[in-house]
Short mmCIF file of C-alpha atoms in Angstrom, two decimals:
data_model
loop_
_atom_site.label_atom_id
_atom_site.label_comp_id
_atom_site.label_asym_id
_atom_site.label_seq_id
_atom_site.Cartn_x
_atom_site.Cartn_y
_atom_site.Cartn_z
CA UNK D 1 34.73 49.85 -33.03
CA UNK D 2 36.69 50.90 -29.98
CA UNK D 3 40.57 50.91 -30.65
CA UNK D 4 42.89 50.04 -27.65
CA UNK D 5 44.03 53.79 -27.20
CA UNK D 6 40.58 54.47 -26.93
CA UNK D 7 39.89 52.43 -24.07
CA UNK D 8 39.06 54.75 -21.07
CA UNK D 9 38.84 53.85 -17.20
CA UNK D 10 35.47 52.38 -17.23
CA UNK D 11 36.13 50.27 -19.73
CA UNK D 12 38.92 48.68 -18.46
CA UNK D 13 37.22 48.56 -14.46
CA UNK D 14 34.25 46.37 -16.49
CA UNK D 15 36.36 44.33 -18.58
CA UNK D 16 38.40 43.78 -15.26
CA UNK D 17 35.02 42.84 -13.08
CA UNK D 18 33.63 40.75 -15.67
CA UNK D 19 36.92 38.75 -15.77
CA UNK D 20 37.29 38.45 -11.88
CA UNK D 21 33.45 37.41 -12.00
CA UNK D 22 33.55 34.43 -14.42
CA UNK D 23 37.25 33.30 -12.71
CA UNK D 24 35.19 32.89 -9.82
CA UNK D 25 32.40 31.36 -11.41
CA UNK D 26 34.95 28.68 -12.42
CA UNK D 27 35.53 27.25 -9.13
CA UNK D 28 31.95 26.85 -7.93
CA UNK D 29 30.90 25.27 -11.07
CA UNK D 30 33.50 22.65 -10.46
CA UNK D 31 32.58 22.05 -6.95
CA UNK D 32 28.73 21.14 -8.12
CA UNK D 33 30.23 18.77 -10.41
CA UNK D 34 32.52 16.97 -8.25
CA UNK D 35 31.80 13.40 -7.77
CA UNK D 36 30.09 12.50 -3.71
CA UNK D 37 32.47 10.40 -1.99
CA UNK D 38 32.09 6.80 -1.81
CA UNK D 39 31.92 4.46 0.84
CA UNK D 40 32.57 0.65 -0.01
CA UNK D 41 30.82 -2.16 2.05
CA UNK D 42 32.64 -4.79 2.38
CA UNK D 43 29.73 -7.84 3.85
CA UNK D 44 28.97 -11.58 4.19
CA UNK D 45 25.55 -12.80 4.08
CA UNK D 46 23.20 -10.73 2.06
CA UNK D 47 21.56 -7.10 1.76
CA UNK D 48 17.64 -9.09 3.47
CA UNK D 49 19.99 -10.94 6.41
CA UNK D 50 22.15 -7.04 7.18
CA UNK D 51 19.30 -4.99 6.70
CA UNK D 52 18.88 -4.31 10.28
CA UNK D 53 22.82 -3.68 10.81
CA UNK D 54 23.04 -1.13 7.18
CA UNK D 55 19.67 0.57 9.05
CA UNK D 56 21.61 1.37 12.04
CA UNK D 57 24.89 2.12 10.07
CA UNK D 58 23.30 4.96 7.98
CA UNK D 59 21.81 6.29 11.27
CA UNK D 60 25.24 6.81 12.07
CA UNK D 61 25.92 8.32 9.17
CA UNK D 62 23.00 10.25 9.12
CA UNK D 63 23.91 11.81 13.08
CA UNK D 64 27.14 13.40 11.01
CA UNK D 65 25.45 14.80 8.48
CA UNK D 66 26.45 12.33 5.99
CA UNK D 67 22.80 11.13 3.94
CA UNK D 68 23.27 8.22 1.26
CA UNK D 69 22.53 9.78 -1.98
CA UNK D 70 22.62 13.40 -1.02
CA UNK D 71 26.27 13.74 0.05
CA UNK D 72 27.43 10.55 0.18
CA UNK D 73 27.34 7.61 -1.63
CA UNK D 74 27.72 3.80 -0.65
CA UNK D 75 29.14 0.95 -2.86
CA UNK D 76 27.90 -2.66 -1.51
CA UNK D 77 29.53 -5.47 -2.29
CA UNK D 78 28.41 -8.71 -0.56
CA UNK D 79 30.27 -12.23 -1.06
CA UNK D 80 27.27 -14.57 -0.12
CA UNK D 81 29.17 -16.79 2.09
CA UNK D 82 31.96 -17.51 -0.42
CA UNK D 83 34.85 -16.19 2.27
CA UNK D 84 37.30 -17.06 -0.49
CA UNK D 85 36.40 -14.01 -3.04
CA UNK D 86 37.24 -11.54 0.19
CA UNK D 87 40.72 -10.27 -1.34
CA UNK D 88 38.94 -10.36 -4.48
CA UNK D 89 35.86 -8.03 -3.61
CA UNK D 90 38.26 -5.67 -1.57
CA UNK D 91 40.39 -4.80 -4.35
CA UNK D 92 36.71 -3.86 -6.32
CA UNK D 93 36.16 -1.31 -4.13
CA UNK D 94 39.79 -0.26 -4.19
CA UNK D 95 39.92 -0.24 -8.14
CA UNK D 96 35.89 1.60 -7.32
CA UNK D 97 38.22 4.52 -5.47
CA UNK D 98 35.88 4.88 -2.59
CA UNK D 99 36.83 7.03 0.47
CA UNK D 100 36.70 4.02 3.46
CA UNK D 101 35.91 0.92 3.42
CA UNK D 102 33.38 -0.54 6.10
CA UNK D 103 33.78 -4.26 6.55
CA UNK D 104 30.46 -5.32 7.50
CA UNK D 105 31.37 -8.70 7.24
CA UNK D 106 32.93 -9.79 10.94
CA UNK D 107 37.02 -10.52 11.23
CA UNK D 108 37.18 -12.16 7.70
CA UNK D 109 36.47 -8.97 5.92
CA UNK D 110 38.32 -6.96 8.00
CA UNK D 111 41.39 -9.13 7.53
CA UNK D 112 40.94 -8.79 3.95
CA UNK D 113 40.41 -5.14 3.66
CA UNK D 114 43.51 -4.41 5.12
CA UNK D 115 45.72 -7.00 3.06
CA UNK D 116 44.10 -5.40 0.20
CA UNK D 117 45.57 -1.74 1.24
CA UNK D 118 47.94 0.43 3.20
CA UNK D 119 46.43 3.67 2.16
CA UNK D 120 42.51 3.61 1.43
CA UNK D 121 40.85 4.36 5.12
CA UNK D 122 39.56 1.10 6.73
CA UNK D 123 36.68 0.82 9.20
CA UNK D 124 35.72 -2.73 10.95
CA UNK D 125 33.47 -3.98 12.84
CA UNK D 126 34.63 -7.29 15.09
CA UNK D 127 33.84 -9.68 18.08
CA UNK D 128 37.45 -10.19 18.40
CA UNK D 129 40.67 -8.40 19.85
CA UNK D 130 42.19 -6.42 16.79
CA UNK D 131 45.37 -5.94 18.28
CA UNK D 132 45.72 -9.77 18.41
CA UNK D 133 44.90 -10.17 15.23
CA UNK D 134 47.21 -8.05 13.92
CA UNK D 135 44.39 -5.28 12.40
CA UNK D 136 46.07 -2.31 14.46
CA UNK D 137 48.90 -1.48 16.53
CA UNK D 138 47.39 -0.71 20.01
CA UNK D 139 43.30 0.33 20.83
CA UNK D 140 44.25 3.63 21.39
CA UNK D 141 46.85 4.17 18.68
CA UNK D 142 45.79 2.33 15.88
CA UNK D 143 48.42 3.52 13.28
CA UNK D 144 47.96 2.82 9.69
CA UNK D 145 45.00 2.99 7.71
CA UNK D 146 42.83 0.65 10.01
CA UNK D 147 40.29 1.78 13.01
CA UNK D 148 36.68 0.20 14.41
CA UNK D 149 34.49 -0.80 16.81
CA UNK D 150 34.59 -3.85 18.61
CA UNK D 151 31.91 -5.78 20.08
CA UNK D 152 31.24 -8.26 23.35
CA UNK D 153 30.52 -10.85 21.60
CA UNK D 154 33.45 -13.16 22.48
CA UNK D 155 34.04 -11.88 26.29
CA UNK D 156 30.46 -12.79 26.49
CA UNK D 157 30.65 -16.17 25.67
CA UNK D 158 29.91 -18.08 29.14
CA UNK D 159 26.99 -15.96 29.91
CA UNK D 160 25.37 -17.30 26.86
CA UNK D 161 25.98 -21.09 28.70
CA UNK D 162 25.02 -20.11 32.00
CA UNK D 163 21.59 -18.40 30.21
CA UNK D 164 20.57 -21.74 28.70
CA UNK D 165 21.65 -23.93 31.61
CA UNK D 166 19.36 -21.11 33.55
CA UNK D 167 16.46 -21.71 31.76
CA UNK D 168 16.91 -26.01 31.03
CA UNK D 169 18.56 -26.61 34.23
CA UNK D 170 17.89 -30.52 33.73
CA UNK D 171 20.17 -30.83 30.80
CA UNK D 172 23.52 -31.78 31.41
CA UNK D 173 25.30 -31.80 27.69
CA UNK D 174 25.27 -29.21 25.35
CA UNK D 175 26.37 -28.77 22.07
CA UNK D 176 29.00 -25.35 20.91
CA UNK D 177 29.14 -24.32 17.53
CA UNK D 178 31.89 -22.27 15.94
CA UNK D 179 33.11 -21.59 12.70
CA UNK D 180 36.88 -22.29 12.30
CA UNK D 181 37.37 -19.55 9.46
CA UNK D 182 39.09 -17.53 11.21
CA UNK D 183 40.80 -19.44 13.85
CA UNK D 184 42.03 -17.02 16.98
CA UNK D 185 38.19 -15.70 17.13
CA UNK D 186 36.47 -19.29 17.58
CA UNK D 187 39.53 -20.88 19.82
CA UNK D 188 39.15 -17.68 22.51
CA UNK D 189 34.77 -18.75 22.62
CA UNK D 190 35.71 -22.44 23.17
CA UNK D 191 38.35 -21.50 25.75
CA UNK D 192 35.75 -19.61 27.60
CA UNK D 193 32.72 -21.53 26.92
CA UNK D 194 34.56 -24.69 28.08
CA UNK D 195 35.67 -22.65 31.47
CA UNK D 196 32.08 -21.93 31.85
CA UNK D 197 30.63 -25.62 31.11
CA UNK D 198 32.88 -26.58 33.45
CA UNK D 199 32.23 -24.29 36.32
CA UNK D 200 28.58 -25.56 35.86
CA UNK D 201 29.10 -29.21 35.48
CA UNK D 202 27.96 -29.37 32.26
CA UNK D 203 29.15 -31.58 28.76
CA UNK D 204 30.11 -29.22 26.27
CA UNK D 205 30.61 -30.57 22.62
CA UNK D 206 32.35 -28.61 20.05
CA UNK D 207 31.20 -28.54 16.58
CA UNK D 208 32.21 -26.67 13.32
CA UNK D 209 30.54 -25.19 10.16
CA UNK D 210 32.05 -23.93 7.59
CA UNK D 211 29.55 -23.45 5.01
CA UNK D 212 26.29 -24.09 4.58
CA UNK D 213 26.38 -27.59 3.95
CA UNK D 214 27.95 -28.38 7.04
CA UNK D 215 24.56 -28.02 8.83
CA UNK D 216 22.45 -31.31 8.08
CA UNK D 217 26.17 -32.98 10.28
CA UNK D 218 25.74 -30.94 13.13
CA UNK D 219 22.52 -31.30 13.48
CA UNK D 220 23.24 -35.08 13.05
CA UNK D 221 25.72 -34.89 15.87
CA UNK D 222 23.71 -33.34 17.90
CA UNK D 223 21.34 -36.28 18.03
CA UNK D 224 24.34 -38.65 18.32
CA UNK D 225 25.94 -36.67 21.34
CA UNK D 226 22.02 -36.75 23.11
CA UNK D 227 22.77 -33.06 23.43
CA UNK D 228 19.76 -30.77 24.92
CA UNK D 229 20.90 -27.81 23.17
CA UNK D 230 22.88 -25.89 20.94
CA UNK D 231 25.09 -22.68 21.41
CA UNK D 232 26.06 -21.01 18.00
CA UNK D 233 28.56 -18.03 18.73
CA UNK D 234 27.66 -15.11 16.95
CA UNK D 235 29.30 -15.63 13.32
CA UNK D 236 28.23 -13.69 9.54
CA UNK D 237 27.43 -17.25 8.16
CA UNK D 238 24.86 -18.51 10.59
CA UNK D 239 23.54 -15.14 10.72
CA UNK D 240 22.89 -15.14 6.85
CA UNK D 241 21.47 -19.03 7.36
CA UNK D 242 19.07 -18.32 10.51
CA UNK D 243 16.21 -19.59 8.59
CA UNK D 244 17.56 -22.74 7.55
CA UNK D 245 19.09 -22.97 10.94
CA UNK D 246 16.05 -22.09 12.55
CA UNK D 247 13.64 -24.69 10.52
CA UNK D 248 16.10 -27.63 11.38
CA UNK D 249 16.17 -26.78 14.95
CA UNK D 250 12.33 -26.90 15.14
CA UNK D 251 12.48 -30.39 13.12
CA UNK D 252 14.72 -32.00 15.73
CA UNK D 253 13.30 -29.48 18.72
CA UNK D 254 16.83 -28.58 19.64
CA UNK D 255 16.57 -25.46 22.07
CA UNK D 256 19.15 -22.91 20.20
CA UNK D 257 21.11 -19.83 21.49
CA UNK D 258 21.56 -17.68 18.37
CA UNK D 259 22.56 -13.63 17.85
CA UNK D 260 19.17 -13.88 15.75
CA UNK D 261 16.21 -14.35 17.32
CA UNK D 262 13.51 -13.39 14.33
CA UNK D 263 9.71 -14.09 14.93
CA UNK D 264 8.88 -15.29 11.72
CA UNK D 265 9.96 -17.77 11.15
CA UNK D 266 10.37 -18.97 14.45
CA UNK D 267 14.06 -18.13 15.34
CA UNK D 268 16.42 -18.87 18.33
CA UNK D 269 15.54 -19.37 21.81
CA UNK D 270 17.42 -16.61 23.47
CA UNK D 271 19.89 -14.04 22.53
CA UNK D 272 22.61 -12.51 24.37
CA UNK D 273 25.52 -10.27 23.36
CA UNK D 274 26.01 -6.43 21.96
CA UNK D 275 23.15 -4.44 20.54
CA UNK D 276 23.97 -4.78 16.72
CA UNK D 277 22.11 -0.83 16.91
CA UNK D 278 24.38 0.62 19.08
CA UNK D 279 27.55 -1.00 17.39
CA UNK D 280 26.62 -0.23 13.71
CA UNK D 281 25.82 3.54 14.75
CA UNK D 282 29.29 3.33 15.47
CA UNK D 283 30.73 2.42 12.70
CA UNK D 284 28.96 4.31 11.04
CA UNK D 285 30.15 7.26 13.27
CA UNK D 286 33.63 6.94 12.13
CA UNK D 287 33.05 6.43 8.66
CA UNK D 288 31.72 9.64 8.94
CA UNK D 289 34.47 11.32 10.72
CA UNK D 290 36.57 9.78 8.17
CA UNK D 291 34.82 11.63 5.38
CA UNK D 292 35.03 14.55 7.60
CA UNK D 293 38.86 14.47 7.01
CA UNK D 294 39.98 11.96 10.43
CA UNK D 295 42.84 9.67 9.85
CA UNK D 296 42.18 5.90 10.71
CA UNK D 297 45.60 6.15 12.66
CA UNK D 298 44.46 9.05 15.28
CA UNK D 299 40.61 7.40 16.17
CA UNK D 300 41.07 4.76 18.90
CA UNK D 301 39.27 1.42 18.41
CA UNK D 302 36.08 2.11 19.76
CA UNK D 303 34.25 -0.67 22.04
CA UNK D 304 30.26 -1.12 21.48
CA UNK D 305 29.49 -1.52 25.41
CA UNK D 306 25.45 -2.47 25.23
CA UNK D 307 24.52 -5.40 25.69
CA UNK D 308 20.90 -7.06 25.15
CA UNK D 309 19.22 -10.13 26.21
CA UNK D 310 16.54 -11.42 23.95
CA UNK D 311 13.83 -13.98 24.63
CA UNK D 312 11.72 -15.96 21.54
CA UNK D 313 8.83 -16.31 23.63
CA UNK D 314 7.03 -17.79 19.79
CA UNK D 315 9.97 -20.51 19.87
CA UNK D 316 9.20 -21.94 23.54
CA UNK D 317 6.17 -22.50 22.43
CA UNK D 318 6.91 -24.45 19.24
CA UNK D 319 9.52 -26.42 21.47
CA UNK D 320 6.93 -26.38 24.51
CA UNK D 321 9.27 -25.02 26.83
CA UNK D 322 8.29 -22.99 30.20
CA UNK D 323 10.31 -19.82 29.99
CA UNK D 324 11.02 -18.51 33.95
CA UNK D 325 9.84 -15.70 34.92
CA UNK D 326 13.56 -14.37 36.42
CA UNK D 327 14.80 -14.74 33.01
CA UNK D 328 11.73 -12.79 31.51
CA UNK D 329 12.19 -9.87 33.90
CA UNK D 330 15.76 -9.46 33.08
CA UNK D 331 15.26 -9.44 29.03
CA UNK D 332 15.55 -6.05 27.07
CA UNK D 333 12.85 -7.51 24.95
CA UNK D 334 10.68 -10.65 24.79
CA UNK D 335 9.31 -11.62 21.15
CA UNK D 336 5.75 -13.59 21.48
#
């Protein structure tokens, strides 16, 4: 047995090392253990109708450095349509104590998110102007917790009339249809879908959906109004519904302008508005920088600037429609 007087220099130098080695030992043992931060998903529709958009959003991620499941982790939540558990779902993830939240789920979400919080990160993705709906301050000084990307969707709306009038130039009324959830985003695409029926000479009819079961009456009015087509503006509901929307356009053989354009089943007619690729990369860009230590208040509202023109070549021919060839030539990509 060594007494303390006995102790000599070396002794003391090991005891010393050995205590300076397992005080740093501490510190890295704790890091492995920490928990990967979470990102919460806030989304409409369903994981099969946004598995395109969550592709494109991890590839975001992924350009960062950020890998689901290695070093990150991300917390879905989806509300199927049922707007009205929003506040609900965004106080899960809140409660869940993830890093950001992504609303995946168009202006609804995004309005949620941030009535939910003042303090957990917030990163949307909207058609609509985010300074008029009160989601930041100014584009390039958000303040708060709240930042994005913002699509074309809206400003895009009378190119999406003047498309179909290009390609059935013998139809004079056409049919709009919105969904009045959130209000400011669907009056500002009837404002300028009505400027551009108007410039063209053409009837422009205004209908609303809500939910799902609103569909069977617009279809219905359709047929009443004798309208030759139908213009849905890009919206999380009809996007989670394209099949069902799809199947009752090919039972009345109502020429549709969708954001979806599947081939199988048969989807809409033509397309027109941002590449959901480009925009969900960025997203998922800033959720990244946002792990990476960013503040939502110092990343300027980013716009998604691509824009894509699709053509359903499989759903002229189920409606026996002659697509032009000027309008084939100009389409980033032609499904047959």
């Amino acid at each position: 047995m060594i007494l303390p007087a006995e102790r000599g220099p070396n002794m003391r130098r090991r005891e010393f090392v050995g205590v300076l080695s397992g005080a740093a030992a501490w510190p890295l043992a704790a890091r492995a253990q920490q928990p990967l931060p979470v990102i919460g998903v806030l989304a409409t529709a369903s994981p099969e109708a946004n598995a395109a958009r969550l592709r494109a959003f991890r590839e975001g991620l992924g350009v960062a450095g950020f890998v689901e499941g290695q070093n990150a982790n991300i917390e879905y939540r989806w509300v199927e349509q049922d707007s009205g558990r929003m506040p609900e779902v965004a106080a899960q993830l809140i409660d869940h104590q993830v890093a950001v939240i992504v609303t995946a789920g168009g202006t609804a979400s995004a309005l949620a998110a941030k009535a939910a919080t003042t303090s957990v990160p917030i990163v949307f993705g909207i058609g609509g102007d985010p300074v008029d709906l009160g989601l930041v301050a100014s584009l390039s000084q958000p303040g708060g917790n709240v930042t994005g990307v913002t699509s074309l969707n809206v400003e895009v709306a009378p190119k999406r009339l003047e498309l179909m009038h290009e390609l059935l130039p013998s139809v004079t009324v056409m049919g709009l249809l919105v969904s009045p959830v959130v209000p400011k985003y669907s009056e500002t695409t009837i404002r300028l879908s009505q400027a551009a029926a108007d410039a063209a000479g053409l009837q422009l009819h205004v209908l609303r959906a809500s939910s799902e079961g609103d569909f069977d009456a617009v279809f219905e009015s359709v047929i009443k109004l004798r309208a030759g087509a139908l213009v849905i503006a890009p919206d999380n509901l009809f996007t989670a519904h394209s099949e069902q929307l799809a199947a009752l356009t090919l039972a009345m053989r109502c020429p549709l302008f969708t954001n979806f354009v599947g081939s199988s089943p048969p989807g809409g007619l033509l397309s027109y508005g941002s590449s959901e690729t480009e925009y969900y990369r960025l997203i998922g860009a800033y959720a990244a920088r946002i792990l990476r230590g960013d503040k939502p208040a110092d990343l300027p509202v980013q716009r998604s600037t691509k824009v894509e023109l699709i053509v359903n070549l499989k759903t002229a021919k189920a409606l026996g429609l002659n697509v032009p060839q000027t309008l084939l030539a100009r389409a980033d990509e032609i499904i047959e």
